[in-house]
Amino acid sequence: MYLDKLLSGIKAVQTLSRLNRAHPKKHDDFVLDFMNDADRI
């Protein structure tokens, strides 16, 4: 997942929770975030 906008509150939760959805061909998750600081989210 590539992030190029600021996320906060429920939008951050909804966006990042997409990585938890199961799929038979999905084995790894990767987030490349250009805008957010982990402490701020």
PDB file of N, CA and C in Angstrom:
ATOM      1  N   MET A   1       0.848  -1.157   0.000  1.00  0.00           N
ATOM      2  CA  MET A   1       0.000   0.000   0.000  1.00  0.00           C
ATOM      3  C   MET A   1       0.899   1.227   0.000  1.00  0.00           C
ATOM      4  N   TYR A   2       0.596   2.171  -0.869  1.00  0.00           N
ATOM      5  CA  TYR A   2       1.311   3.433  -0.931  1.00  0.00           C
ATOM      6  C   TYR A   2       0.418   4.533  -0.375  1.00  0.00           C
ATOM      7  N   LEU A   3       0.926   5.307   0.560  1.00  0.00           N
ATOM      8  CA  LEU A   3       0.164   6.403   1.144  1.00  0.00           C
ATOM      9  C   LEU A   3       0.841   7.717   0.778  1.00  0.00           C
ATOM     10  N   ASP A   4       0.066   8.627   0.195  1.00  0.00           N
ATOM     11  CA  ASP A   4       0.612   9.931  -0.171  1.00  0.00           C
ATOM     12  C   ASP A   4      -0.276  11.070   0.318  1.00  0.00           C
ATOM     13  N   LYS A   5      -1.061  10.803   1.380  1.00  0.00           N
ATOM     14  CA  LYS A   5      -1.870  11.851   1.996  1.00  0.00           C
ATOM     15  C   LYS A   5      -1.901  11.620   3.494  1.00  0.00           C
ATOM     16  N   LEU A   6      -2.216  12.670   4.227  1.00  0.00           N
ATOM     17  CA  LEU A   6      -2.275  12.554   5.677  1.00  0.00           C
ATOM     18  C   LEU A   6      -3.500  11.753   6.097  1.00  0.00           C
ATOM     19  N   LEU A   7      -3.307  10.854   7.044  1.00  0.00           N
ATOM     20  CA  LEU A   7      -4.394  10.052   7.586  1.00  0.00           C
ATOM     21  C   LEU A   7      -4.537  10.338   9.067  1.00  0.00           C
ATOM     22  N   SER A   8      -5.764  10.388   9.526  1.00  0.00           N
ATOM     23  CA  SER A   8      -5.999  10.547  10.958  1.00  0.00           C
ATOM     24  C   SER A   8      -7.367   9.973  11.297  1.00  0.00           C
ATOM     25  N   GLY A   9      -7.523   9.611  12.545  1.00  0.00           N
ATOM     26  CA  GLY A   9      -8.809   9.126  13.035  1.00  0.00           C
ATOM     27  C   GLY A   9      -9.320   7.899  12.314  1.00  0.00           C
ATOM     28  N   ILE A  10     -10.612   7.905  12.043  1.00  0.00           N
ATOM     29  CA  ILE A  10     -11.264   6.734  11.450  1.00  0.00           C
ATOM     30  C   ILE A  10     -10.760   6.452  10.039  1.00  0.00           C
ATOM     31  N   LYS A  11     -10.356   7.471   9.298  1.00  0.00           N
ATOM     32  CA  LYS A  11      -9.819   7.246   7.949  1.00  0.00           C
ATOM     33  C   LYS A  11      -8.532   6.434   8.004  1.00  0.00           C
ATOM     34  N   ALA A  12      -7.709   6.677   8.997  1.00  0.00           N
ATOM     35  CA  ALA A  12      -6.480   5.899   9.157  1.00  0.00           C
ATOM     36  C   ALA A  12      -6.807   4.448   9.470  1.00  0.00           C
ATOM     37  N   VAL A  13      -7.753   4.233  10.360  1.00  0.00           N
ATOM     38  CA  VAL A  13      -8.148   2.871  10.737  1.00  0.00           C
ATOM     39  C   VAL A  13      -8.717   2.129   9.533  1.00  0.00           C
ATOM     40  N   GLN A  14      -9.604   2.756   8.788  1.00  0.00           N
ATOM     41  CA  GLN A  14     -10.227   2.109   7.636  1.00  0.00           C
ATOM     42  C   GLN A  14      -9.208   1.800   6.547  1.00  0.00           C
ATOM     43  N   THR A  15      -8.311   2.733   6.291  1.00  0.00           N
ATOM     44  CA  THR A  15      -7.317   2.538   5.237  1.00  0.00           C
ATOM     45  C   THR A  15      -6.340   1.430   5.595  1.00  0.00           C
ATOM     46  N   LEU A  16      -5.812   1.477   6.798  1.00  0.00           N
ATOM     47  CA  LEU A  16      -4.817   0.485   7.189  1.00  0.00           C
ATOM     48  C   LEU A  16      -5.426  -0.888   7.455  1.00  0.00           C
ATOM     49  N   SER A  17      -6.703  -0.949   7.798  1.00  0.00           N
ATOM     50  CA  SER A  17      -7.327  -2.251   8.037  1.00  0.00           C
ATOM     51  C   SER A  17      -7.557  -3.015   6.738  1.00  0.00           C
ATOM     52  N   ARG A  18      -7.477  -2.373   5.619  1.00  0.00           N
ATOM     53  CA  ARG A  18      -7.578  -3.085   4.333  1.00  0.00           C
ATOM     54  C   ARG A  18      -6.471  -4.113   4.174  1.00  0.00           C
ATOM     55  N   LEU A  19      -5.359  -3.888   4.838  1.00  0.00           N
ATOM     56  CA  LEU A  19      -4.253  -4.839   4.764  1.00  0.00           C
ATOM     57  C   LEU A  19      -4.576  -6.151   5.464  1.00  0.00           C
ATOM     58  N   ASN A  20      -5.539  -6.150   6.363  1.00  0.00           N
ATOM     59  CA  ASN A  20      -5.890  -7.351   7.133  1.00  0.00           C
ATOM     60  C   ASN A  20      -6.889  -8.247   6.418  1.00  0.00           C
ATOM     61  N   ARG A  21      -7.417  -7.821   5.297  1.00  0.00           N
ATOM     62  CA  ARG A  21      -8.388  -8.650   4.582  1.00  0.00           C
ATOM     63  C   ARG A  21      -7.696  -9.883   4.002  1.00  0.00           C
ATOM     64  N   ALA A  22      -8.315 -11.012   4.181  1.00  0.00           N
ATOM     65  CA  ALA A  22      -7.734 -12.272   3.713  1.00  0.00           C
ATOM     66  C   ALA A  22      -7.983 -12.477   2.225  1.00  0.00           C
ATOM     67  N   HIS A  23      -7.005 -13.083   1.576  1.00  0.00           N
ATOM     68  CA  HIS A  23      -7.115 -13.470   0.175  1.00  0.00           C
ATOM     69  C   HIS A  23      -6.133 -14.609  -0.045  1.00  0.00           C
ATOM     70  N   PRO A  24      -6.528 -15.637  -0.781  1.00  0.00           N
ATOM     71  CA  PRO A  24      -5.652 -16.808  -0.954  1.00  0.00           C
ATOM     72  C   PRO A  24      -4.282 -16.479  -1.558  1.00  0.00           C
ATOM     73  N   LYS A  25      -4.199 -15.464  -2.405  1.00  0.00           N
ATOM     74  CA  LYS A  25      -2.926 -15.135  -3.059  1.00  0.00           C
ATOM     75  C   LYS A  25      -2.145 -14.042  -2.327  1.00  0.00           C
ATOM     76  N   LYS A  26      -2.658 -13.558  -1.220  1.00  0.00           N
ATOM     77  CA  LYS A  26      -1.977 -12.501  -0.474  1.00  0.00           C
ATOM     78  C   LYS A  26      -1.233 -13.125   0.703  1.00  0.00           C
ATOM     79  N   HIS A  27       0.084 -12.934   0.704  1.00  0.00           N
ATOM     80  CA  HIS A  27       0.908 -13.525   1.749  1.00  0.00           C
ATOM     81  C   HIS A  27       1.631 -12.486   2.598  1.00  0.00           C
ATOM     82  N   ASP A  28       1.959 -11.348   2.024  1.00  0.00           N
ATOM     83  CA  ASP A  28       2.717 -10.323   2.730  1.00  0.00           C
ATOM     84  C   ASP A  28       2.036  -8.973   2.589  1.00  0.00           C
ATOM     85  N   ASP A  29       2.283  -8.112   3.562  1.00  0.00           N
ATOM     86  CA  ASP A  29       1.791  -6.735   3.528  1.00  0.00           C
ATOM     87  C   ASP A  29       2.984  -5.795   3.565  1.00  0.00           C
ATOM     88  N   PHE A  30       2.838  -4.663   2.891  1.00  0.00           N
ATOM     89  CA  PHE A  30       3.898  -3.664   2.880  1.00  0.00           C
ATOM     90  C   PHE A  30       3.261  -2.296   2.764  1.00  0.00           C
ATOM     91  N   VAL A  31       3.678  -1.375   3.607  1.00  0.00           N
ATOM     92  CA  VAL A  31       3.167  -0.007   3.565  1.00  0.00           C
ATOM     93  C   VAL A  31       4.344   0.927   3.318  1.00  0.00           C
ATOM     94  N   LEU A  32       4.236   1.735   2.283  1.00  0.00           N
ATOM     95  CA  LEU A  32       5.215   2.781   1.998  1.00  0.00           C
ATOM     96  C   LEU A  32       4.493   4.102   2.185  1.00  0.00           C
ATOM     97  N   ASP A  33       4.839   4.797   3.248  1.00  0.00           N
ATOM     98  CA  ASP A  33       4.110   6.001   3.647  1.00  0.00           C
ATOM     99  C   ASP A  33       5.008   7.217   3.481  1.00  0.00           C
ATOM    100  N   PHE A  34       4.583   8.145   2.634  1.00  0.00           N
ATOM    101  CA  PHE A  34       5.350   9.348   2.360  1.00  0.00           C
ATOM    102  C   PHE A  34       4.948  10.529   3.229  1.00  0.00           C
ATOM    103  N   MET A  35       3.816  10.447   3.911  1.00  0.00           N
ATOM    104  CA  MET A  35       3.252  11.634   4.565  1.00  0.00           C
ATOM    105  C   MET A  35       3.063  11.515   6.072  1.00  0.00           C
ATOM    106  N   ASN A  36       2.867  10.340   6.599  1.00  0.00           N
ATOM    107  CA  ASN A  36       2.454  10.181   7.981  1.00  0.00           C
ATOM    108  C   ASN A  36       3.596   9.772   8.885  1.00  0.00           C
ATOM    109  N   ASP A  37       3.517  10.196  10.124  1.00  0.00           N
ATOM    110  CA  ASP A  37       4.432   9.791  11.168  1.00  0.00           C
ATOM    111  C   ASP A  37       3.713   8.767  12.036  1.00  0.00           C
ATOM    112  N   ALA A  38       4.350   7.672  12.380  1.00  0.00           N
ATOM    113  CA  ALA A  38       3.699   6.595  13.136  1.00  0.00           C
ATOM    114  C   ALA A  38       3.102   7.103  14.448  1.00  0.00           C
ATOM    115  N   ASP A  39       3.774   8.015  15.119  1.00  0.00           N
ATOM    116  CA  ASP A  39       3.249   8.558  16.373  1.00  0.00           C
ATOM    117  C   ASP A  39       1.989   9.390  16.144  1.00  0.00           C
ATOM    118  N   ARG A  40       1.893  10.040  15.018  1.00  0.00           N
ATOM    119  CA  ARG A  40       0.737  10.898  14.733  1.00  0.00           C
ATOM    120  C   ARG A  40      -0.507  10.074  14.409  1.00  0.00           C
ATOM    121  N   ILE A  41      -0.337   8.954  13.716  1.00  0.00           N
ATOM    122  CA  ILE A  41      -1.475   8.104  13.372  1.00  0.00           C
ATOM    123  C   ILE A  41      -2.014   7.463  14.628  1.00  0.00           C
TER     124      ILE A  41
END
